[in-house]
Coordinates of C-alpha atoms in Angstrom, one line a residue:
X1 CA 123.7 104.5 101.1
X2 CA 123.8 105.2 104.9
X3 CA 126.4 106.9 107.1
X4 CA 126.3 106.2 110.8
X5 CA 126.4 109.2 113.0
X6 CA 128.1 109.5 116.4
X7 CA 125.5 108.3 118.9
X8 CA 127.1 110.2 121.7
X9 CA 125.0 113.3 122.3
X10 CA 126.6 116.6 123.1
X11 CA 126.0 118.2 126.4
X12 CA 122.9 120.5 126.4
X13 CA 125.2 123.4 127.5
X14 CA 127.1 123.1 124.2
X15 CA 123.9 123.3 122.0
X16 CA 124.3 126.5 120.1
X17 CA 121.4 129.0 120.2
X18 CA 121.8 131.9 117.8
X19 CA 119.6 134.1 120.0
X20 CA 121.5 133.4 123.2
X21 CA 120.7 131.4 126.3
X22 CA 121.1 127.7 127.1
X23 CA 118.8 124.7 127.1
X24 CA 117.3 123.5 130.4
X25 CA 118.6 120.1 131.6
X26 CA 115.2 119.2 133.1
X27 CA 113.3 119.7 129.9
X28 CA 111.2 116.7 129.0
X29 CA 112.9 116.3 125.5
X30 CA 116.4 116.6 127.0
X31 CA 115.5 113.9 129.6
X32 CA 113.9 111.6 127.0
X33 CA 116.9 111.9 124.8
X34 CA 119.1 110.4 127.5
X35 CA 116.7 107.5 128.0
X36 CA 116.8 106.1 124.5
X37 CA 119.7 103.9 123.5
X38 CA 120.5 105.7 120.3
X39 CA 123.6 103.5 119.6
X40 CA 121.4 100.4 119.6
X41 CA 118.9 102.1 117.3
X42 CA 121.8 103.1 115.0
X43 CA 123.1 99.6 114.7
X44 CA 119.7 98.1 113.9
X45 CA 118.8 100.9 111.5
X46 CA 122.1 100.6 109.5
X47 CA 121.3 97.0 108.6
X48 CA 118.4 98.2 106.5
X49 CA 120.7 99.7 103.9
X50 CA 123.2 98.2 101.5
X51 CA 126.9 98.8 102.1
X52 CA 127.4 100.4 98.7
X53 CA 128.7 103.9 98.8
X54 CA 126.4 105.2 96.1
X55 CA 123.5 107.6 96.0
X56 CA 122.5 110.2 98.5
X57 CA 122.9 109.3 102.2
X58 CA 119.8 108.5 104.1
X59 CA 118.6 110.4 107.2
X60 CA 120.1 109.3 110.4
X61 CA 118.4 106.8 112.7
X62 CA 118.1 109.3 115.5
X63 CA 116.3 111.8 113.1
X64 CA 114.0 109.1 111.7
X65 CA 113.0 107.5 115.0
X66 CA 113.0 110.8 116.9
X67 CA 110.6 112.4 114.4
X68 CA 108.2 109.5 114.8
X69 CA 108.3 109.8 118.6
X70 CA 107.6 113.6 118.3
X71 CA 104.7 113.0 116.0
X72 CA 103.0 110.5 118.4
X73 CA 103.7 112.4 121.6
X74 CA 102.4 115.7 120.2
X75 CA 99.6 114.0 118.2
X76 CA 100.3 116.1 115.1
X77 CA 100.3 115.5 111.3
X78 CA 103.4 114.9 109.3
X79 CA 103.6 118.5 108.1
X80 CA 102.9 119.9 111.6
X81 CA 105.6 117.7 113.0
X82 CA 108.2 119.2 110.6
X83 CA 107.0 122.7 111.5
X84 CA 107.3 121.9 115.3
X85 CA 110.8 120.6 114.8
X86 CA 111.8 123.7 112.8
X87 CA 110.5 126.1 115.5
X88 CA 111.6 124.3 118.7
X89 CA 115.2 124.1 119.7
X90 CA 114.5 121.4 122.3
X91 CA 113.1 119.1 119.5
X92 CA 116.2 119.8 117.4
X93 CA 118.4 118.8 120.3
X94 CA 116.3 115.7 120.8
X95 CA 117.0 114.8 117.1
X96 CA 120.7 115.2 117.6
X97 CA 121.3 118.5 115.9
X98 CA 124.5 120.4 117.1
X99 CA 122.8 123.8 116.8
X100 CA 119.5 125.4 116.2
X101 CA 118.5 126.1 112.6
X102 CA 115.4 127.9 111.5
X103 CA 114.8 125.7 108.5
X104 CA 113.0 122.4 107.7
X105 CA 115.1 119.4 108.7
X106 CA 113.5 117.2 106.0
X107 CA 110.4 117.1 103.8
X108 CA 107.2 116.0 105.4
X109 CA 106.8 113.1 102.8
X110 CA 109.8 111.4 104.4
X111 CA 107.7 110.5 107.5
X112 CA 106.1 107.8 105.4
X113 CA 109.5 106.2 104.7
X114 CA 110.5 106.5 108.4
X115 CA 107.4 104.5 109.4
X116 CA 108.1 101.8 106.9
X117 CA 111.7 101.4 108.1
X118 CA 110.8 100.8 111.7
X119 CA 108.6 97.7 111.8
X120 CA 106.9 96.5 115.0
X121 CA 109.7 93.9 115.7
X122 CA 112.4 96.6 115.6
X123 CA 110.3 99.0 117.8
X124 CA 109.7 96.2 120.3
X125 CA 113.4 95.6 120.7
X126 CA 114.1 99.3 121.1
X127 CA 111.3 99.5 123.7
X128 CA 112.7 96.6 125.7
X129 CA 116.2 98.2 125.7
X130 CA 114.7 101.4 127.1
X131 CA 112.7 99.6 129.8
X132 CA 115.5 97.4 130.9
X133 CA 117.9 100.3 131.1
X134 CA 115.3 102.4 133.1
X135 CA 114.6 99.5 135.5
X136 CA 118.4 99.0 136.1
X137 CA 118.8 102.7 136.9
X138 CA 115.8 102.6 139.3
X139 CA 117.2 99.5 141.0
X140 CA 120.6 101.1 141.4
X141 CA 119.1 104.3 142.8
X142 CA 117.0 102.3 145.3
X143 CA 120.0 100.2 146.4
X144 CA 121.9 103.4 147.3
X145 CA 119.2 104.3 149.9
X146 CA 118.5 100.7 151.1
X147 CA 120.7 98.4 153.1
X148 CA 119.0 95.2 151.8
X149 CA 121.1 92.9 149.6
X150 CA 121.0 93.5 145.8
X151 CA 120.3 89.9 144.9
X152 CA 116.5 89.2 145.3
X153 CA 115.4 85.9 146.7
X154 CA 114.8 83.1 144.2
X155 CA 111.4 82.2 142.9
X156 CA 108.7 84.2 141.1
X157 CA 108.9 88.0 141.5
X158 CA 106.9 90.9 140.3
X159 CA 103.4 91.6 139.1
X160 CA 102.2 91.3 135.5
X161 CA 99.1 93.1 134.2
X162 CA 97.8 92.1 130.7
X163 CA 95.0 93.5 128.6
X164 CA 94.0 94.1 125.0
X165 CA 92.7 97.3 123.4
X166 CA 92.2 98.9 120.0
X167 CA 94.3 101.8 118.7
X168 CA 91.9 103.9 116.8
X169 CA 92.7 104.7 113.2
X170 CA 92.3 108.2 111.8
X171 CA 89.2 107.6 109.6
X172 CA 85.7 108.9 109.6
X173 CA 83.0 106.6 111.0
X174 CA 82.2 104.3 108.0
X175 CA 78.7 103.5 106.7
X176 CA 77.8 101.6 103.6
X177 CA 76.2 104.6 102.0
X178 CA 79.2 106.9 102.7
X179 CA 81.7 104.4 101.4
X180 CA 79.8 103.8 98.2
X181 CA 79.4 107.5 97.6
X182 CA 83.1 108.1 98.1
X183 CA 83.9 105.2 95.8
X184 CA 81.5 106.6 93.1
X185 CA 83.2 110.0 93.3
X186 CA 86.7 108.5 92.9
X187 CA 85.6 106.4 89.9
X188 CA 84.2 109.6 88.3
X189 CA 87.6 111.2 88.8
X190 CA 89.3 108.2 87.2
X191 CA 87.0 108.5 84.2
X192 CA 87.8 112.2 83.8
X193 CA 91.5 111.4 83.9
X194 CA 91.3 108.6 81.4
X195 CA 89.1 110.6 79.0
X196 CA 91.3 113.7 79.2
X197 CA 93.4 112.6 76.2
X198 CA 90.2 112.2 74.1
X199 CA 88.7 115.6 74.7
X200 CA 87.3 116.9 71.4
X201 CA 87.4 113.5 69.7
X202 CA 84.4 111.9 71.4
X203 CA 82.0 112.7 74.2
X204 CA 82.8 111.7 77.8
X205 CA 81.0 108.7 79.1
X206 CA 77.9 109.4 81.2
X207 CA 78.2 109.1 85.0
X208 CA 75.0 110.7 86.3
X209 CA 77.2 112.3 89.0
X210 CA 74.8 115.2 89.7
X211 CA 71.8 113.0 90.1
X212 CA 73.7 110.5 92.3
X213 CA 75.0 113.3 94.5
X214 CA 71.5 114.7 95.0
X215 CA 70.2 111.3 96.0
X216 CA 73.0 110.8 98.5
X217 CA 72.6 114.2 100.1
X218 CA 68.8 113.7 100.3
X219 CA 69.3 110.8 102.6
X220 CA 72.4 111.8 104.5
X221 CA 70.7 115.1 105.6
X222 CA 67.9 113.2 107.3
X223 CA 68.4 112.7 111.1
X224 CA 67.0 109.2 111.4
X225 CA 66.3 107.6 108.0
X226 CA 64.5 104.3 108.1
X227 CA 66.0 100.9 107.1
X228 CA 64.0 100.8 103.8
X229 CA 65.2 104.3 102.8
X230 CA 68.9 103.4 103.5
X231 CA 68.6 100.1 101.6
X232 CA 67.1 101.9 98.6
X233 CA 69.8 104.5 98.7
X234 CA 72.5 101.8 98.9
X235 CA 71.0 100.0 95.9
X236 CA 71.1 103.2 93.8
X237 CA 74.7 104.0 94.7
X238 CA 75.6 100.4 93.8
X239 CA 74.0 100.9 90.4
X240 CA 76.0 104.1 89.8
X241 CA 79.2 102.5 91.0
X242 CA 78.6 99.4 88.8
X243 CA 78.1 101.6 85.7
X244 CA 81.3 103.6 86.4
X245 CA 83.3 100.4 86.9
X246 CA 82.0 99.0 83.6
X247 CA 82.9 102.2 81.9
X248 CA 86.5 102.0 83.3
X249 CA 86.8 98.4 82.2
X250 CA 85.8 99.5 78.6
X251 CA 88.3 102.3 78.7
X252 CA 90.9 100.0 80.0
X253 CA 90.4 97.7 77.0
X254 CA 91.2 100.7 74.8
X255 CA 94.5 101.2 76.5
X256 CA 93.6 104.3 78.6
X257 CA 94.5 102.8 81.9
X258 CA 98.1 104.1 81.6
X259 CA 96.8 107.7 82.3
X260 CA 95.9 106.8 85.9
X261 CA 98.5 107.7 88.6
X262 CA 99.7 105.1 91.1
X263 CA 97.3 106.5 93.7
X264 CA 94.3 106.3 91.5
X265 CA 95.2 102.8 90.2
X266 CA 95.6 101.6 93.8
X267 CA 92.2 103.1 94.6
X268 CA 90.7 101.4 91.6
X269 CA 91.7 98.0 93.0
X270 CA 90.3 98.8 96.4
X271 CA 87.0 100.1 95.0
X272 CA 86.6 96.9 92.9
X273 CA 86.9 94.8 96.1
X274 CA 84.7 97.2 98.0
X275 CA 81.9 96.9 95.4
X276 CA 82.1 93.1 95.6
X277 CA 81.7 93.2 99.3
X278 CA 78.9 95.7 99.4
X279 CA 77.0 93.9 96.6
X280 CA 77.3 90.6 98.5
X281 CA 76.1 92.2 101.8
X282 CA 73.2 93.9 100.0
X283 CA 72.0 90.7 98.3
X284 CA 72.4 88.6 101.4
X285 CA 70.9 91.3 103.7
X286 CA 74.0 91.2 105.9
X287 CA 76.3 93.7 107.5
X288 CA 79.3 91.3 107.9
X289 CA 81.8 90.1 105.4
X290 CA 85.3 88.7 105.6
X291 CA 88.1 91.3 105.5
X292 CA 85.5 94.1 105.3
X293 CA 86.9 97.4 103.9
X294 CA 85.9 100.4 106.0
X295 CA 88.3 103.0 104.4
X296 CA 89.3 103.5 100.8
X297 CA 92.6 105.2 101.7
X298 CA 93.4 102.7 104.5
X299 CA 92.0 99.4 103.3
X300 CA 94.0 97.5 105.9
X301 CA 91.9 98.9 108.7
X302 CA 89.3 96.4 110.1
X303 CA 86.3 96.8 112.4
X304 CA 87.2 95.4 115.9
X305 CA 84.1 94.5 118.0
X306 CA 84.9 95.5 121.6
X307 CA 81.4 95.3 123.2
X308 CA 81.7 98.5 125.1
X309 CA 78.6 100.6 125.8
X310 CA 80.0 103.8 124.4
X311 CA 81.5 102.3 121.2
X312 CA 80.7 98.6 120.6
X313 CA 82.8 98.6 117.4
X314 CA 86.2 100.4 117.0
X315 CA 88.3 100.7 113.9
X316 CA 92.0 100.2 114.1
X317 CA 94.7 97.8 115.1
X318 CA 94.1 95.5 118.1
X319 CA 97.0 95.1 120.5
X320 CA 97.9 92.9 123.5
X321 CA 99.8 94.9 126.1
X322 CA 101.8 93.8 129.2
X323 CA 102.4 96.3 132.0
X324 CA 105.3 95.7 134.5
X325 CA 106.2 98.4 137.1
X326 CA 104.6 101.1 135.0
X327 CA 106.4 100.1 131.8
X328 CA 104.3 98.7 128.9
X329 CA 105.2 96.2 126.2
X330 CA 103.2 95.6 123.0
X331 CA 103.2 91.8 122.7
X332 CA 100.9 91.4 119.7
X333 CA 99.6 93.8 117.1
X334 CA 97.2 92.8 114.3
X335 CA 94.7 94.6 112.1
X336 CA 92.4 91.6 112.3
X337 CA 90.4 90.7 115.4
X338 CA 91.9 88.0 117.7
X339 CA 91.2 86.4 121.0
X340 CA 93.6 87.9 123.5
X341 CA 93.4 84.9 125.8
X342 CA 95.7 83.0 123.4
X343 CA 98.5 85.6 124.1
X344 CA 98.7 85.0 127.8
X345 CA 101.2 82.1 127.7
X346 CA 103.4 84.1 125.3
X347 CA 103.2 87.2 127.5
X348 CA 104.3 85.2 130.6
X349 CA 107.1 83.6 128.7
X350 CA 108.2 87.1 127.5
X351 CA 108.3 88.2 131.1
X352 CA 110.6 85.3 131.9
X353 CA 112.8 86.2 128.9
X354 CA 113.0 89.9 129.9
X355 CA 113.5 89.6 133.7
X356 CA 114.9 86.1 134.2
X357 CA 111.9 84.8 136.3
X358 CA 108.2 84.3 136.2
X359 CA 105.8 86.8 137.7
X360 CA 104.4 86.2 141.2
X361 CA 100.9 87.1 140.1
X362 CA 99.1 87.8 136.8
X363 CA 96.2 90.2 136.6
X364 CA 93.8 89.9 133.7
X365 CA 90.2 90.2 132.6
X366 CA 87.7 87.4 132.7
X367 CA 88.4 86.4 129.1
X368 CA 91.9 85.3 130.0
X369 CA 90.6 82.7 132.5
X370 CA 90.5 79.7 130.2
X371 CA 91.2 76.2 131.5
X372 CA 94.5 76.0 129.6
X373 CA 95.7 79.4 130.9
X374 CA 94.7 78.6 134.5
X375 CA 96.5 75.3 134.3
X376 CA 99.6 76.9 132.9
X377 CA 99.6 79.5 135.7
X378 CA 99.2 76.9 138.3
X379 CA 102.0 74.8 136.9
X380 CA 104.4 77.8 137.0
X381 CA 103.4 79.1 140.4

């Protein structure tokens, strides 16, 4: 169930502060709250819920989207975001609260549901609404101090800057040995959970966890271990992990899989695929495999080869971005690597859809200068 709130924000002078005083109108959160089309966000957000008047009402669209904006701008965790909102009256005003309350507005676990409800298409439409409104305000402000006519001359106008980058994911730098050690520890936890109901009836299956831990630490503490030492350590960790997976398969056949939580069962599926990939790379003496897993808890993250001197490989989502008059648009987002030159035509067409004309010039890196792209730009002036 969902109840739409009034998108019209109260004046900042009317925001009640129990300890006295008033909010400043030039505060960054007050200014930002007036730039976001909350009514448009409310309409798109309401379509995600059924019209039945049953169950508890969901959090408002302003609260959901505003909390995500606060988290990204402050670069905080979910729990820290909730604490910042509880302590800061400006953040509560930004979220549409009528007065300050010294209490948690929602549980930190709801941030996960907020992220699921706002997909990249919805966020792209919201971003376009904000940019078009801001450009219109800037154009009206400029026309008040300029005697030139409002209607610009026909033809191509403006400058389009395009580029691609990688948004880093919050994971540790992955190595084969580190991933295998973490997977081994997780399978040991699964064996402990599955065996808990059989304590006292039969001994727990052997895992050699202490020996495996010592062997992992013996190599990880070395500053520059050689290739042969690393390969030998990977082989040993693969053996320990294979033994644990075989034990789990045997316990599963006995009906003990039901004792695993959803989190552990999901990890088990990821670890099985990780073991298959690592075994294939070890046997083929390769460091590349299709859809390579670099994080157990975020298996969707992929390595993105950027070729930079500082970090030739980055881990996260790759995005194609368009920049127009200081406003940015995310035109493509993918967890898998792609060639950004294939997005240029779509980015130029998106410019025409947003502003009603083609750009006068396009600025891009060398990788965009394919024959097809240069021919397209020449045909469209």
